[in-house]
mmCIF file of C-alpha atoms in Angstrom:
data_model
loop_
_atom_site.group_PDB
_atom_site.id
_atom_site.type_symbol
_atom_site.label_atom_id
_atom_site.label_comp_id
_atom_site.label_asym_id
_atom_site.label_seq_id
_atom_site.Cartn_x
_atom_site.Cartn_y
_atom_site.Cartn_z
ATOM 1 C CA UNK A 1 -0.015 -0.011 -0.082
ATOM 2 C CA UNK A 2 2.822 2.304 0.857
ATOM 3 C CA UNK A 3 4.721 1.598 -2.457
ATOM 4 C CA UNK A 4 1.526 2.250 -4.479
ATOM 5 C CA UNK A 5 1.190 5.633 -2.519
ATOM 6 C CA UNK A 6 5.040 6.435 -3.244
ATOM 7 C CA UNK A 7 4.656 5.626 -6.973
ATOM 8 C CA UNK A 8 1.545 7.936 -7.243
ATOM 9 C CA UNK A 9 3.680 10.773 -5.895
ATOM 10 C CA UNK A 10 2.325 10.995 -2.497
ATOM 11 C CA UNK A 11 4.996 9.660 -0.334
ATOM 12 C CA UNK A 12 5.051 9.221 3.633
ATOM 13 C CA UNK A 13 3.709 12.810 4.123
ATOM 14 C CA UNK A 14 0.581 12.033 1.910
ATOM 15 C CA UNK A 15 0.028 8.923 3.988
ATOM 16 C CA UNK A 16 0.303 10.749 7.144
ATOM 17 C CA UNK A 17 -2.339 13.343 5.868
ATOM 18 C CA UNK A 18 -4.628 10.678 5.050
ATOM 19 C CA UNK A 19 -4.325 8.929 8.366
ATOM 20 C CA UNK A 20 -4.814 12.132 10.345
ATOM 21 C CA UNK A 21 -7.314 14.358 8.241
ATOM 22 C CA UNK A 22 -7.539 16.941 11.070
ATOM 23 C CA UNK A 23 -4.062 18.119 10.785
ATOM 24 C CA UNK A 24 -4.436 18.205 7.125
ATOM 25 C CA UNK A 25 -7.413 20.374 7.342
ATOM 26 C CA UNK A 26 -5.911 22.515 9.860
ATOM 27 C CA UNK A 27 -3.249 23.753 7.412
ATOM 28 C CA UNK A 28 -5.998 25.464 5.274
ATOM 29 C CA UNK A 29 -7.593 27.417 8.207
ATOM 30 C CA UNK A 30 -7.794 31.421 7.726
ATOM 31 C CA UNK A 31 -5.270 33.528 9.538
ATOM 32 C CA UNK A 32 -6.682 35.051 12.565
ATOM 33 C CA UNK A 33 -5.398 38.168 14.417
ATOM 34 C CA UNK A 34 -4.573 37.548 18.111
ATOM 35 C CA UNK A 35 -6.772 40.453 19.064
ATOM 36 C CA UNK A 36 -9.876 38.361 17.596
ATOM 37 C CA UNK A 37 -10.117 36.410 21.031
ATOM 38 C CA UNK A 38 -10.340 39.642 22.871
ATOM 39 C CA UNK A 39 -13.130 41.017 20.766
ATOM 40 C CA UNK A 40 -16.330 40.354 18.791
ATOM 41 C CA UNK A 41 -14.998 39.653 15.078
ATOM 42 C CA UNK A 42 -17.710 37.007 14.125
ATOM 43 C CA UNK A 43 -15.246 34.662 12.507
ATOM 44 C CA UNK A 44 -13.663 37.328 10.300
ATOM 45 C CA UNK A 45 -9.936 36.960 9.758
ATOM 46 C CA UNK A 46 -7.056 38.186 7.649
ATOM 47 C CA UNK A 47 -7.285 37.697 3.952
ATOM 48 C CA UNK A 48 -4.419 37.501 1.534
ATOM 49 C CA UNK A 49 -4.195 38.191 -2.229
ATOM 50 C CA UNK A 50 -2.358 40.357 -4.631
ATOM 51 C CA UNK A 51 -2.553 43.954 -5.652
ATOM 52 C CA UNK A 52 -2.428 44.136 -9.351
ATOM 53 C CA UNK A 53 -1.135 47.297 -11.225
ATOM 54 C CA UNK A 54 -2.219 48.554 -14.639
ATOM 55 C CA UNK A 55 0.727 46.876 -15.846
ATOM 56 C CA UNK A 56 -0.452 43.596 -14.305
ATOM 57 C CA UNK A 57 2.385 43.462 -11.781
ATOM 58 C CA UNK A 58 1.335 41.481 -8.770
ATOM 59 C CA UNK A 59 2.325 42.474 -5.228
ATOM 60 C CA UNK A 60 1.424 40.397 -2.040
ATOM 61 C CA UNK A 61 -0.940 42.194 0.298
ATOM 62 C CA UNK A 62 -3.249 41.581 3.045
ATOM 63 C CA UNK A 63 -6.760 42.632 4.081
ATOM 64 C CA UNK A 64 -7.504 43.134 7.777
ATOM 65 C CA UNK A 65 -10.920 42.875 9.217
ATOM 66 C CA UNK A 66 -12.998 46.109 9.486
ATOM 67 C CA UNK A 67 -12.972 46.568 13.129
ATOM 68 C CA UNK A 68 -14.028 49.445 15.312
ATOM 69 C CA UNK A 69 -14.275 50.293 19.141
ATOM 70 C CA UNK A 70 -17.772 50.897 19.900
ATOM 71 C CA UNK A 71 -20.006 51.356 22.962
ATOM 72 C CA UNK A 72 -23.018 48.974 22.633
ATOM 73 C CA UNK A 73 -25.906 49.027 25.114
ATOM 74 C CA UNK A 74 -26.805 45.803 27.097
ATOM 75 C CA UNK A 75 -30.301 45.679 28.324
ATOM 76 C CA UNK A 76 -29.450 42.851 30.748
ATOM 77 C CA UNK A 77 -26.682 44.859 32.478
ATOM 78 C CA UNK A 78 -28.366 48.181 31.979
ATOM 79 C CA UNK A 79 -25.189 49.838 30.821
ATOM 80 C CA UNK A 80 -22.948 50.751 27.736
ATOM 81 C CA UNK A 81 -20.011 48.200 27.195
ATOM 82 C CA UNK A 82 -17.067 49.390 25.340
ATOM 83 C CA UNK A 83 -16.032 46.645 22.859
ATOM 84 C CA UNK A 84 -14.031 45.996 19.824
ATOM 85 C CA UNK A 85 -16.361 44.659 16.939
ATOM 86 C CA UNK A 86 -16.174 44.348 13.261
ATOM 87 C CA UNK A 87 -18.815 45.844 10.997
ATOM 88 C CA UNK A 88 -20.169 42.620 10.091
ATOM 89 C CA UNK A 89 -21.030 41.861 13.805
ATOM 90 C CA UNK A 90 -22.426 45.379 14.241
ATOM 91 C CA UNK A 91 -25.015 44.387 11.193
ATOM 92 C CA UNK A 92 -25.634 41.037 12.973
ATOM 93 C CA UNK A 93 -26.360 42.974 16.297
ATOM 94 C CA UNK A 94 -28.860 45.223 14.630
ATOM 95 C CA UNK A 95 -30.484 42.214 12.824
ATOM 96 C CA UNK A 96 -30.857 40.318 16.110
ATOM 97 C CA UNK A 97 -32.352 43.332 17.926
ATOM 98 C CA UNK A 98 -29.337 44.126 20.378
ATOM 99 C CA UNK A 99 -26.106 42.921 21.829
ATOM 100 C CA UNK A 100 -27.741 40.634 24.385
ATOM 101 C CA UNK A 101 -30.004 38.782 21.783
ATOM 102 C CA UNK A 102 -26.888 38.563 19.437
ATOM 103 C CA UNK A 103 -24.799 36.943 21.975
ATOM 104 C CA UNK A 104 -27.649 34.499 23.181
ATOM 105 C CA UNK A 105 -28.841 33.448 19.740
ATOM 106 C CA UNK A 106 -25.421 33.126 18.022
ATOM 107 C CA UNK A 107 -23.623 29.815 18.309
ATOM 108 C CA UNK A 108 -20.113 29.958 19.937
ATOM 109 C CA UNK A 109 -18.599 28.602 16.695
ATOM 110 C CA UNK A 110 -19.919 31.716 14.886
ATOM 111 C CA UNK A 111 -18.908 34.070 17.959
ATOM 112 C CA UNK A 112 -15.308 32.513 17.623
ATOM 113 C CA UNK A 113 -13.722 34.257 20.405
ATOM 114 C CA UNK A 114 -12.859 33.513 24.083
ATOM 115 C CA UNK A 115 -14.032 36.836 25.197
ATOM 116 C CA UNK A 116 -17.283 36.609 23.109
ATOM 117 C CA UNK A 117 -18.200 33.081 24.767
ATOM 118 C CA UNK A 118 -17.226 34.381 28.258
ATOM 119 C CA UNK A 119 -19.585 37.555 27.704
ATOM 120 C CA UNK A 120 -22.276 35.257 26.292
ATOM 121 C CA UNK A 121 -22.203 33.111 29.523
ATOM 122 C CA UNK A 122 -22.486 36.396 31.738
ATOM 123 C CA UNK A 123 -25.631 37.507 29.817
ATOM 124 C CA UNK A 124 -27.117 34.159 30.019
ATOM 125 C CA UNK A 125 -26.531 33.875 33.644
ATOM 126 C CA UNK A 126 -27.714 37.503 34.371
ATOM 127 C CA UNK A 127 -30.912 36.735 32.487
ATOM 128 C CA UNK A 128 -31.516 33.525 34.536
ATOM 129 C CA UNK A 129 -30.942 35.646 37.748
ATOM 130 C CA UNK A 130 -33.564 38.336 36.699
ATOM 131 C CA UNK A 131 -36.000 35.672 35.791
ATOM 132 C CA UNK A 132 -35.810 33.757 38.946
ATOM 133 C CA UNK A 133 -35.778 36.950 41.176
ATOM 134 C CA UNK A 134 -32.327 36.420 42.534
ATOM 135 C CA UNK A 135 -29.818 38.993 43.296
ATOM 136 C CA UNK A 136 -28.409 40.132 39.891
ATOM 137 C CA UNK A 137 -24.727 40.381 39.067
ATOM 138 C CA UNK A 138 -23.009 43.634 39.685
ATOM 139 C CA UNK A 139 -22.894 46.123 36.679
ATOM 140 C CA UNK A 140 -20.288 45.029 34.361
ATOM 141 C CA UNK A 141 -17.385 47.286 33.174
ATOM 142 C CA UNK A 142 -15.077 45.716 30.552
ATOM 143 C CA UNK A 143 -11.423 46.353 31.004
ATOM 144 C CA UNK A 144 -9.157 46.220 28.056
ATOM 145 C CA UNK A 145 -6.600 43.413 28.805
ATOM 146 C CA UNK A 146 -3.087 44.277 28.435
ATOM 147 C CA UNK A 147 -1.695 40.796 27.892
ATOM 148 C CA UNK A 148 -1.488 39.171 24.388
ATOM 149 C CA UNK A 149 -1.098 35.583 25.354
ATOM 150 C CA UNK A 150 -4.088 33.544 24.393
ATOM 151 C CA UNK A 151 -3.936 31.408 27.656
ATOM 152 C CA UNK A 152 -4.973 34.341 29.780
ATOM 153 C CA UNK A 153 -7.631 34.020 32.561
ATOM 154 C CA UNK A 154 -11.077 35.546 31.685
ATOM 155 C CA UNK A 155 -11.170 37.010 35.096
ATOM 156 C CA UNK A 156 -8.838 39.852 33.856
ATOM 157 C CA UNK A 157 -11.750 41.223 31.688
ATOM 158 C CA UNK A 158 -14.010 42.252 34.299
ATOM 159 C CA UNK A 159 -13.859 44.686 37.300
ATOM 160 C CA UNK A 160 -17.211 44.832 38.772
ATOM 161 C CA UNK A 161 -18.600 48.309 40.027
ATOM 162 C CA UNK A 162 -18.851 48.501 43.917
ATOM 163 C CA UNK A 163 -22.541 48.933 44.766
ATOM 164 C CA UNK A 164 -23.443 52.418 46.230
#
Protein backbone atom coordinates (compact mmCIF):
# COMPACT_ATOMS: atom_id res chain seq x y z
CA UNK A 1 0.00 0.00 0.00
CA UNK A 2 2.83 2.41 0.84
CA UNK A 3 4.62 1.55 -2.42
CA UNK A 4 1.50 2.41 -4.41
CA UNK A 5 1.19 5.77 -2.66
CA UNK A 6 4.87 6.55 -3.19
CA UNK A 7 4.68 5.66 -6.86
CA UNK A 8 1.62 7.90 -7.21
CA UNK A 9 3.70 10.86 -6.04
CA UNK A 10 2.27 10.94 -2.50
CA UNK A 11 5.06 9.65 -0.29
CA UNK A 12 5.04 9.30 3.48
CA UNK A 13 3.73 12.82 4.11
CA UNK A 14 0.69 12.09 1.93
CA UNK A 15 0.06 8.90 3.92
CA UNK A 16 0.31 10.80 7.24
CA UNK A 17 -2.21 13.40 6.01
CA UNK A 18 -4.62 10.67 4.96
CA UNK A 19 -4.33 8.96 8.35
CA UNK A 20 -4.80 12.23 10.27
CA UNK A 21 -7.22 14.42 8.28
CA UNK A 22 -7.67 16.96 11.10
CA UNK A 23 -4.04 18.07 10.82
CA UNK A 24 -4.40 18.20 7.04
CA UNK A 25 -7.49 20.41 7.26
CA UNK A 26 -5.90 22.62 9.95
CA UNK A 27 -3.27 23.70 7.43
CA UNK A 28 -6.04 25.39 5.38
CA UNK A 29 -7.54 27.48 8.22
CA UNK A 30 -7.76 31.24 7.76
CA UNK A 31 -5.28 33.46 9.53
CA UNK A 32 -6.76 35.06 12.65
CA UNK A 33 -5.38 38.10 14.40
CA UNK A 34 -4.60 37.51 18.08
CA UNK A 35 -6.88 40.36 19.07
CA UNK A 36 -9.84 38.39 17.67
CA UNK A 37 -9.91 36.42 20.94
CA UNK A 38 -10.37 39.67 22.88
CA UNK A 39 -13.15 41.12 20.70
CA UNK A 40 -16.25 40.24 18.68
CA UNK A 41 -14.97 39.52 15.15
CA UNK A 42 -17.69 37.04 14.16
CA UNK A 43 -15.26 34.64 12.49
CA UNK A 44 -13.68 37.29 10.27
CA UNK A 45 -9.96 36.90 9.71
CA UNK A 46 -7.07 38.17 7.64
CA UNK A 47 -7.38 37.72 3.88
CA UNK A 48 -4.43 37.46 1.51
CA UNK A 49 -4.08 38.24 -2.15
CA UNK A 50 -2.39 40.40 -4.75
CA UNK A 51 -2.47 44.06 -5.62
CA UNK A 52 -2.48 44.15 -9.42
CA UNK A 53 -1.25 47.28 -11.17
CA UNK A 54 -2.27 48.53 -14.62
CA UNK A 55 0.82 46.77 -16.01
CA UNK A 56 -0.42 43.61 -14.23
CA UNK A 57 2.46 43.52 -11.76
CA UNK A 58 1.38 41.49 -8.76
CA UNK A 59 2.36 42.45 -5.22
CA UNK A 60 1.31 40.39 -2.20
CA UNK A 61 -0.88 42.17 0.34
CA UNK A 62 -3.27 41.51 3.21
CA UNK A 63 -6.76 42.72 4.06
CA UNK A 64 -7.45 43.12 7.78
CA UNK A 65 -10.93 42.86 9.30
CA UNK A 66 -12.88 46.12 9.44
CA UNK A 67 -12.93 46.47 13.24
CA UNK A 68 -13.92 49.42 15.40
CA UNK A 69 -14.20 50.20 19.09
CA UNK A 70 -17.86 50.83 19.90
CA UNK A 71 -19.96 51.41 22.99
CA UNK A 72 -22.92 49.03 22.80
CA UNK A 73 -25.95 49.00 25.10
CA UNK A 74 -26.64 45.87 27.12
CA UNK A 75 -30.27 45.58 28.30
CA UNK A 76 -29.41 42.85 30.79
CA UNK A 77 -26.67 44.84 32.52
CA UNK A 78 -28.44 48.17 31.90
CA UNK A 79 -25.21 49.87 30.81
CA UNK A 80 -22.96 50.65 27.87
CA UNK A 81 -20.14 48.18 27.19
CA UNK A 82 -17.07 49.33 25.28
CA UNK A 83 -16.21 46.54 22.84
CA UNK A 84 -14.06 46.01 19.76
CA UNK A 85 -16.35 44.71 16.98
CA UNK A 86 -16.29 44.28 13.21
CA UNK A 87 -18.83 45.95 10.95
CA UNK A 88 -20.22 42.52 10.10
CA UNK A 89 -20.95 41.87 13.79
CA UNK A 90 -22.56 45.33 14.09
CA UNK A 91 -24.96 44.39 11.28
CA UNK A 92 -25.74 41.08 13.02
CA UNK A 93 -26.36 42.89 16.33
CA UNK A 94 -28.83 45.22 14.58
CA UNK A 95 -30.56 42.28 12.92
CA UNK A 96 -30.89 40.34 16.21
CA UNK A 97 -32.25 43.37 18.05
CA UNK A 98 -29.38 44.19 20.39
CA UNK A 99 -26.10 42.94 21.84
CA UNK A 100 -27.71 40.58 24.35
CA UNK A 101 -29.91 38.88 21.73
CA UNK A 102 -26.94 38.56 19.37
CA UNK A 103 -24.82 36.85 22.02
CA UNK A 104 -27.57 34.49 23.20
CA UNK A 105 -28.85 33.51 19.74
CA UNK A 106 -25.46 33.08 18.03
CA UNK A 107 -23.55 29.81 18.26
CA UNK A 108 -20.11 29.85 19.94
CA UNK A 109 -18.55 28.63 16.69
CA UNK A 110 -19.79 31.77 14.93
CA UNK A 111 -18.79 34.10 17.79
CA UNK A 112 -15.31 32.55 17.57
CA UNK A 113 -13.61 34.29 20.50
CA UNK A 114 -12.87 33.50 24.12
CA UNK A 115 -14.11 36.90 25.22
CA UNK A 116 -17.35 36.59 23.22
CA UNK A 117 -18.08 33.16 24.70
CA UNK A 118 -17.39 34.46 28.19
CA UNK A 119 -19.65 37.50 27.66
CA UNK A 120 -22.39 35.20 26.33
CA UNK A 121 -22.24 33.14 29.55
CA UNK A 122 -22.45 36.32 31.62
CA UNK A 123 -25.56 37.50 29.73
CA UNK A 124 -27.26 34.09 30.06
CA UNK A 125 -26.47 33.97 33.79
CA UNK A 126 -27.77 37.51 34.32
CA UNK A 127 -31.01 36.71 32.44
CA UNK A 128 -31.46 33.57 34.54
CA UNK A 129 -30.97 35.50 37.77
CA UNK A 130 -33.41 38.24 36.76
CA UNK A 131 -36.05 35.68 35.72
CA UNK A 132 -35.69 33.76 39.00
CA UNK A 133 -35.87 36.92 41.10
CA UNK A 134 -32.37 36.39 42.52
CA UNK A 135 -29.78 39.05 43.26
CA UNK A 136 -28.41 40.22 39.88
CA UNK A 137 -24.73 40.28 39.06
CA UNK A 138 -23.04 43.62 39.72
CA UNK A 139 -22.90 45.98 36.76
CA UNK A 140 -20.20 44.98 34.29
CA UNK A 141 -17.36 47.25 33.33
CA UNK A 142 -15.19 45.75 30.62
CA UNK A 143 -11.47 46.39 31.09
CA UNK A 144 -9.10 46.21 28.14
CA UNK A 145 -6.60 43.44 28.81
CA UNK A 146 -2.94 44.33 28.47
CA UNK A 147 -1.85 40.77 27.78
CA UNK A 148 -1.44 39.23 24.35
CA UNK A 149 -1.12 35.58 25.38
CA UNK A 150 -4.20 33.50 24.49
CA UNK A 151 -3.88 31.37 27.65
CA UNK A 152 -5.01 34.22 29.87
CA UNK A 153 -7.58 34.03 32.61
CA UNK A 154 -10.92 35.60 31.66
CA UNK A 155 -11.23 37.17 35.12
CA UNK A 156 -8.83 39.85 33.83
CA UNK A 157 -11.67 41.22 31.69
CA UNK A 158 -14.01 42.26 34.43
CA UNK A 159 -13.93 44.63 37.28
CA UNK A 160 -17.32 44.93 38.88
CA UNK A 161 -18.48 48.33 40.04
CA UNK A 162 -18.94 48.47 43.76
CA UNK A 163 -22.59 48.90 44.81
CA UNK A 164 -23.45 52.32 46.23
